[in-house]
mmCIF file of C-alpha atoms in Angstrom:
data_model
loop_
_atom_site.group_PDB
_atom_site.id
_atom_site.type_symbol
_atom_site.label_atom_id
_atom_site.label_comp_id
_atom_site.label_asym_id
_atom_site.label_seq_id
_atom_site.Cartn_x
_atom_site.Cartn_y
_atom_site.Cartn_z
ATOM 1 C CA ASP A 229 -29.884 -3.050 102.275
ATOM 2 C CA ALA A 230 -32.932 -5.231 100.450
ATOM 3 C CA GLY A 231 -30.755 -5.279 97.510
ATOM 4 C CA VAL A 232 -32.134 -4.077 94.132
ATOM 5 C CA ILE A 233 -35.835 -4.677 94.017
ATOM 6 C CA GLN A 234 -37.849 -5.157 90.792
ATOM 7 C CA SER A 235 -41.643 -5.403 90.373
ATOM 8 C CA PRO A 236 -43.723 -7.405 89.230
ATOM 9 C CA ARG A 237 -41.915 -10.590 89.311
ATOM 10 C CA HIS A 238 -44.321 -11.606 86.400
ATOM 11 C CA GLU A 239 -46.045 -9.560 83.656
ATOM 12 C CA VAL A 240 -48.414 -11.290 81.016
ATOM 13 C CA THR A 241 -49.804 -9.042 78.672
ATOM 14 C CA GLU A 242 -51.391 -8.683 75.246
ATOM 15 C CA MET A 243 -49.785 -7.541 72.169
ATOM 16 C CA GLY A 244 -50.211 -3.543 71.620
ATOM 17 C CA GLN A 245 -50.548 -3.137 75.643
ATOM 18 C CA GLU A 246 -48.248 -0.626 77.179
ATOM 19 C CA VAL A 247 -46.167 -2.511 80.150
ATOM 20 C CA THR A 248 -43.940 -0.570 82.667
ATOM 21 C CA LEU A 249 -41.496 -2.069 84.683
ATOM 22 C CA ARG A 250 -40.022 -0.870 88.022
ATOM 23 C CA CYS A 251 -36.719 -0.655 90.035
ATOM 24 C CA LYS A 252 -35.343 0.583 93.114
ATOM 25 C CA PRO A 253 -31.703 0.413 93.047
ATOM 26 C CA ILE A 254 -29.286 0.192 96.138
ATOM 27 C CA SER A 255 -29.166 3.383 98.295
ATOM 28 C CA GLY A 256 -26.122 5.214 97.404
ATOM 29 C CA HIS A 257 -25.275 3.435 94.295
ATOM 30 C CA ASP A 258 -24.894 6.003 91.439
ATOM 31 C CA TYR A 259 -25.277 3.841 88.388
ATOM 32 C CA LEU A 260 -28.405 1.938 87.109
ATOM 33 C CA PHE A 261 -28.528 -0.413 84.395
ATOM 34 C CA TRP A 262 -31.742 -2.028 82.396
ATOM 35 C CA TYR A 263 -30.567 -5.693 80.876
ATOM 36 C CA ARG A 264 -32.663 -7.919 78.911
ATOM 37 C CA GLN A 265 -32.038 -11.742 78.785
ATOM 38 C CA THR A 266 -33.059 -13.945 76.022
ATOM 39 C CA MET A 267 -32.194 -17.329 75.027
ATOM 40 C CA MET A 268 -31.189 -16.411 71.408
ATOM 41 C CA ARG A 269 -29.571 -13.026 72.474
ATOM 42 C CA GLY A 270 -28.246 -13.639 75.947
ATOM 43 C CA LEU A 271 -27.621 -10.527 78.477
ATOM 44 C CA GLU A 272 -28.082 -7.101 76.737
ATOM 45 C CA LEU A 273 -27.449 -3.712 78.091
ATOM 46 C CA LEU A 274 -30.542 -1.654 77.384
ATOM 47 C CA ILE A 275 -29.476 1.629 78.781
ATOM 48 C CA TYR A 276 -27.728 2.935 81.810
ATOM 49 C CA PHE A 277 -28.011 6.054 84.274
ATOM 50 C CA ASN A 278 -25.462 7.985 86.194
ATOM 51 C CA ASN A 279 -26.805 10.130 89.180
ATOM 52 C CA ASN A 280 -30.570 9.732 87.173
ATOM 53 C CA VAL A 281 -29.024 10.778 84.067
ATOM 54 C CA PRO A 282 -29.343 8.597 80.960
ATOM 55 C CA ILE A 283 -25.791 8.169 79.570
ATOM 56 C CA ASP A 284 -25.955 5.353 77.070
ATOM 57 C CA ASP A 285 -29.141 4.283 75.365
ATOM 58 C CA SER A 286 -27.562 2.422 72.492
ATOM 59 C CA GLY A 287 -28.946 -0.800 73.479
ATOM 60 C CA MET A 288 -32.337 0.305 73.584
ATOM 61 C CA PRO A 289 -33.952 -1.426 70.515
ATOM 62 C CA GLU A 290 -36.359 0.875 69.245
ATOM 63 C CA ASP A 291 -38.820 3.652 69.960
ATOM 64 C CA ARG A 292 -41.280 1.609 71.557
ATOM 65 C CA PHE A 293 -38.705 1.517 74.696
ATOM 66 C CA SER A 294 -38.120 4.308 76.873
ATOM 67 C CA ALA A 295 -36.639 4.305 80.430
ATOM 68 C CA LYS A 296 -36.397 7.187 83.079
ATOM 69 C CA MET A 297 -34.944 7.679 86.411
ATOM 70 C CA PRO A 298 -36.949 10.544 88.253
ATOM 71 C CA ASN A 299 -35.082 10.178 91.421
ATOM 72 C CA ALA A 300 -32.044 8.056 92.609
ATOM 73 C CA SER A 301 -34.327 5.334 94.186
ATOM 74 C CA PHE A 302 -36.532 4.666 91.303
ATOM 75 C CA SER A 303 -36.448 3.819 87.448
ATOM 76 C CA THR A 304 -38.916 2.541 84.989
ATOM 77 C CA LEU A 305 -38.564 0.654 81.731
ATOM 78 C CA LYS A 306 -41.443 1.139 79.510
ATOM 79 C CA ILE A 307 -42.693 -0.525 76.442
ATOM 80 C CA GLN A 308 -45.478 0.821 74.361
ATOM 81 C CA PRO A 309 -46.913 -0.698 72.323
ATOM 82 C CA SER A 310 -45.450 -4.230 73.479
ATOM 83 C CA GLU A 311 -45.006 -6.893 71.002
ATOM 84 C CA PRO A 312 -44.473 -10.661 71.265
ATOM 85 C CA ARG A 313 -40.790 -10.371 70.390
ATOM 86 C CA ASP A 314 -40.368 -7.945 73.519
ATOM 87 C CA SER A 315 -40.955 -11.448 75.973
ATOM 88 C CA ALA A 316 -37.692 -12.051 78.184
ATOM 89 C CA VAL A 317 -36.615 -11.294 81.380
ATOM 90 C CA TYR A 318 -35.671 -7.676 82.186
ATOM 91 C CA PHE A 319 -33.029 -6.971 85.096
ATOM 92 C CA CYS A 320 -32.354 -3.953 86.511
ATOM 93 C CA ALA A 321 -28.675 -3.721 88.222
ATOM 94 C CA SER A 322 -26.835 -1.003 90.316
ATOM 95 C CA SER A 323 -23.500 -0.330 90.962
ATOM 96 C CA PRO A 324 -21.160 1.851 92.980
ATOM 97 C CA PHE A 325 -18.773 2.358 90.178
ATOM 98 C CA ARG A 326 -18.263 2.366 86.577
ATOM 99 C CA GLY A 327 -15.685 1.173 84.199
ATOM 100 C CA ALA A 328 -12.588 -0.794 85.162
ATOM 101 C CA ASN A 329 -13.907 -1.838 88.751
ATOM 102 C CA GLU A 330 -17.362 -2.006 87.848
ATOM 103 C CA LYS A 331 -19.638 -4.421 90.096
ATOM 104 C CA LEU A 332 -23.058 -4.940 89.475
ATOM 105 C CA PHE A 333 -25.548 -5.977 91.793
ATOM 106 C CA PHE A 334 -28.651 -7.401 90.182
ATOM 107 C CA GLY A 335 -32.535 -7.523 90.749
ATOM 108 C CA SER A 336 -34.548 -10.573 90.738
ATOM 109 C CA GLY A 337 -35.775 -9.654 87.191
ATOM 110 C CA THR A 338 -39.300 -9.185 85.597
ATOM 111 C CA GLN A 339 -40.226 -12.180 83.455
ATOM 112 C CA LEU A 340 -42.486 -10.563 80.570
ATOM 113 C CA SER A 341 -44.621 -12.396 78.262
ATOM 114 C CA VAL A 342 -46.333 -10.783 75.418
ATOM 115 C CA LEU A 343 -49.161 -13.068 73.964
ATOM 116 C CA GLY B 36 -15.021 -11.892 67.214
ATOM 117 C CA GLU B 37 -17.242 -9.775 69.222
ATOM 118 C CA ASP B 38 -18.527 -12.268 71.171
ATOM 119 C CA VAL B 39 -17.585 -13.499 74.666
ATOM 120 C CA GLU B 40 -17.598 -17.221 74.456
ATOM 121 C CA GLN B 41 -18.369 -19.844 76.424
ATOM 122 C CA SER B 42 -19.661 -23.752 76.010
ATOM 123 C CA LEU B 43 -23.160 -24.124 76.850
ATOM 124 C CA PHE B 44 -23.275 -26.919 79.168
ATOM 125 C CA LEU B 45 -21.214 -28.787 81.604
ATOM 126 C CA SER B 46 -22.308 -31.631 83.880
ATOM 127 C CA VAL B 47 -20.317 -32.883 86.860
ATOM 128 C CA ARG B 48 -20.330 -35.472 89.721
ATOM 129 C CA GLU B 49 -20.909 -33.894 93.090
ATOM 130 C CA GLY B 50 -17.518 -33.856 94.957
ATOM 131 C CA ASP B 51 -15.375 -33.570 91.642
ATOM 132 C CA SER B 52 -13.866 -30.310 90.237
ATOM 133 C CA SER B 53 -15.817 -28.299 87.660
ATOM 134 C CA VAL B 54 -13.881 -26.049 85.111
ATOM 135 C CA ILE B 55 -15.740 -23.405 83.216
ATOM 136 C CA ASN B 56 -13.938 -21.625 80.311
ATOM 137 C CA CYS B 57 -14.374 -18.535 78.613
ATOM 138 C CA THR B 58 -12.597 -16.722 75.838
ATOM 139 C CA TYR B 59 -12.736 -12.807 75.726
ATOM 140 C CA THR B 60 -12.151 -10.665 73.030
ATOM 141 C CA ASP B 61 -10.492 -7.163 74.408
ATOM 142 C CA SER B 62 -6.906 -8.101 75.234
ATOM 143 C CA SER B 63 -6.849 -4.725 76.963
ATOM 144 C CA SER B 64 -9.543 -5.410 79.213
ATOM 145 C CA THR B 65 -8.653 -4.346 82.905
ATOM 146 C CA TYR B 66 -11.022 -6.529 84.579
ATOM 147 C CA LEU B 67 -12.697 -9.746 84.153
ATOM 148 C CA TYR B 68 -15.363 -11.457 86.051
ATOM 149 C CA TRP B 69 -17.605 -14.280 86.942
ATOM 150 C CA TYR B 70 -21.158 -14.181 87.703
ATOM 151 C CA LYS B 71 -23.591 -16.782 88.793
ATOM 152 C CA GLN B 72 -27.255 -17.016 88.089
ATOM 153 C CA GLU B 73 -29.471 -19.272 89.970
ATOM 154 C CA PRO B 74 -32.995 -20.419 88.597
ATOM 155 C CA GLY B 75 -35.248 -17.515 88.849
ATOM 156 C CA ALA B 76 -32.751 -15.075 90.021
ATOM 157 C CA GLY B 77 -30.680 -12.450 88.766
ATOM 158 C CA LEU B 78 -26.654 -12.443 88.535
ATOM 159 C CA GLN B 79 -24.287 -12.596 91.429
ATOM 160 C CA LEU B 80 -21.098 -11.430 91.314
ATOM 161 C CA LEU B 81 -18.844 -14.571 92.328
ATOM 162 C CA THR B 82 -15.125 -13.296 91.670
ATOM 163 C CA TYR B 83 -13.229 -11.174 89.913
ATOM 164 C CA ILE B 84 -9.820 -11.090 88.459
ATOM 165 C CA PHE B 85 -7.519 -7.866 87.530
ATOM 166 C CA SER B 86 -5.649 -8.008 84.261
ATOM 167 C CA ASN B 87 -1.890 -8.101 85.616
ATOM 168 C CA MET B 88 -3.053 -11.173 87.615
ATOM 169 C CA ASP B 89 -2.596 -14.836 86.232
ATOM 170 C CA MET B 90 -4.496 -16.476 89.120
ATOM 171 C CA LYS B 91 -6.946 -15.716 92.170
ATOM 172 C CA GLN B 92 -7.882 -18.060 94.614
ATOM 173 C CA ASP B 93 -11.010 -17.465 96.738
ATOM 174 C CA GLN B 94 -12.202 -20.447 98.930
ATOM 175 C CA ARG B 95 -13.465 -23.088 96.440
ATOM 176 C CA LEU B 96 -12.912 -21.026 93.488
ATOM 177 C CA THR B 97 -9.950 -20.411 91.298
ATOM 178 C CA VAL B 98 -9.953 -18.150 88.548
ATOM 179 C CA LEU B 99 -7.240 -18.485 85.935
ATOM 180 C CA LEU B 100 -6.087 -15.937 83.460
ATOM 181 C CA ASN B 101 -4.157 -16.472 80.068
ATOM 182 C CA LYS B 102 -4.004 -12.964 78.492
ATOM 183 C CA LYS B 103 -2.004 -14.124 75.599
ATOM 184 C CA ASP B 104 -4.634 -16.383 74.582
ATOM 185 C CA LYS B 105 -7.599 -14.285 75.832
ATOM 186 C CA HIS B 106 -8.816 -17.195 77.972
ATOM 187 C CA LEU B 107 -10.260 -17.172 81.284
ATOM 188 C CA SER B 108 -11.282 -20.166 83.458
ATOM 189 C CA LEU B 109 -13.126 -20.743 86.591
ATOM 190 C CA ARG B 110 -12.333 -23.932 88.810
ATOM 191 C CA ILE B 111 -14.696 -24.947 91.633
ATOM 192 C CA ALA B 112 -13.520 -27.618 93.846
ATOM 193 C CA ASP B 113 -15.700 -29.974 95.571
ATOM 194 C CA THR B 114 -18.507 -29.063 93.133
ATOM 195 C CA GLN B 115 -22.004 -29.249 95.548
ATOM 196 C CA THR B 116 -25.532 -29.313 94.133
ATOM 197 C CA GLY B 117 -26.018 -26.075 95.095
ATOM 198 C CA ASP B 118 -23.332 -24.843 92.719
ATOM 199 C CA SER B 119 -25.876 -25.967 89.658
ATOM 200 C CA ALA B 120 -26.582 -22.519 88.114
ATOM 201 C CA ILE B 121 -25.477 -20.803 85.010
ATOM 202 C CA TYR B 122 -22.058 -19.354 85.168
ATOM 203 C CA PHE B 123 -21.277 -16.073 83.025
ATOM 204 C CA CYS B 124 -18.100 -14.444 82.345
ATOM 205 C CA ALA B 125 -17.537 -10.827 81.667
ATOM 206 C CA GLU B 126 -15.036 -8.284 80.510
ATOM 207 C CA ILE B 127 -15.091 -4.678 80.843
ATOM 208 C CA ARG B 128 -14.179 -3.581 77.051
ATOM 209 C CA ALA B 129 -11.665 -0.811 76.984
ATOM 210 C CA ASP B 130 -12.806 1.023 73.803
ATOM 211 C CA THR B 131 -16.459 1.525 75.096
ATOM 212 C CA ASP B 132 -16.320 0.893 78.761
ATOM 213 C CA LYS B 133 -18.891 -1.553 78.743
ATOM 214 C CA LEU B 134 -19.485 -4.857 80.672
ATOM 215 C CA ILE B 135 -20.107 -7.568 78.212
ATOM 216 C CA PHE B 136 -21.157 -10.794 79.278
ATOM 217 C CA GLY B 137 -20.338 -13.892 77.651
ATOM 218 C CA THR B 138 -23.146 -16.642 76.372
ATOM 219 C CA GLY B 139 -23.228 -18.467 79.941
ATOM 220 C CA THR B 140 -22.493 -22.141 80.780
ATOM 221 C CA ARG B 141 -24.970 -24.048 82.546
ATOM 222 C CA LEU B 142 -23.432 -26.407 85.335
ATOM 223 C CA GLN B 143 -25.286 -29.337 86.394
ATOM 224 C CA VAL B 144 -24.090 -31.082 89.386
ATOM 225 C CA PHE B 145 -25.234 -34.626 89.870
ATOM 226 C CA PRO B 146 -25.157 -36.932 92.645
#
């Protein structure tokens, strides 16, 4: 398996523009997670899905952020409109399990810069 | 406190042992993890320990768990330049069932 695949690797956009980040999880993994990493706040869990259904979106910063998982092999994280404070590395991760023996497999991340 | 805490930096000479420390928050956490993040990459699971264990060894890696003090450590024997990375500890919180990451320790290995 190629692992968790994210695209694009880098995204530079202007404030107010819509940004869409994409993720393909590892086949057979029932759980998909979106994380954001910044120097100030470290790694933050934004949302996670189980079998394509959003389970916990309490980490999503505000209504400008939305995530979808239309099928088991694809998820998107959308920011509309984007703001400079959204600049961060966004990671997608998948896992075959949840809870006590959870093991995450991370993608390489999308480096987002909002000017 | 709410945070899983780690020291920010550690610098060691190649061939020496590295010890990275972590203080976690939930005494009922069942699994504790160490992840490694190399530059420009995502996190990679290195090892984990179940809470009923005190120690786990995996090749050059030794994990020690002190449940009384809620202290977790990762020892890397014979540290190599390829071990230079950021190391994150993480715990599963029993109340929320969420995986919470520490702040990360940047390990720099010099020749």
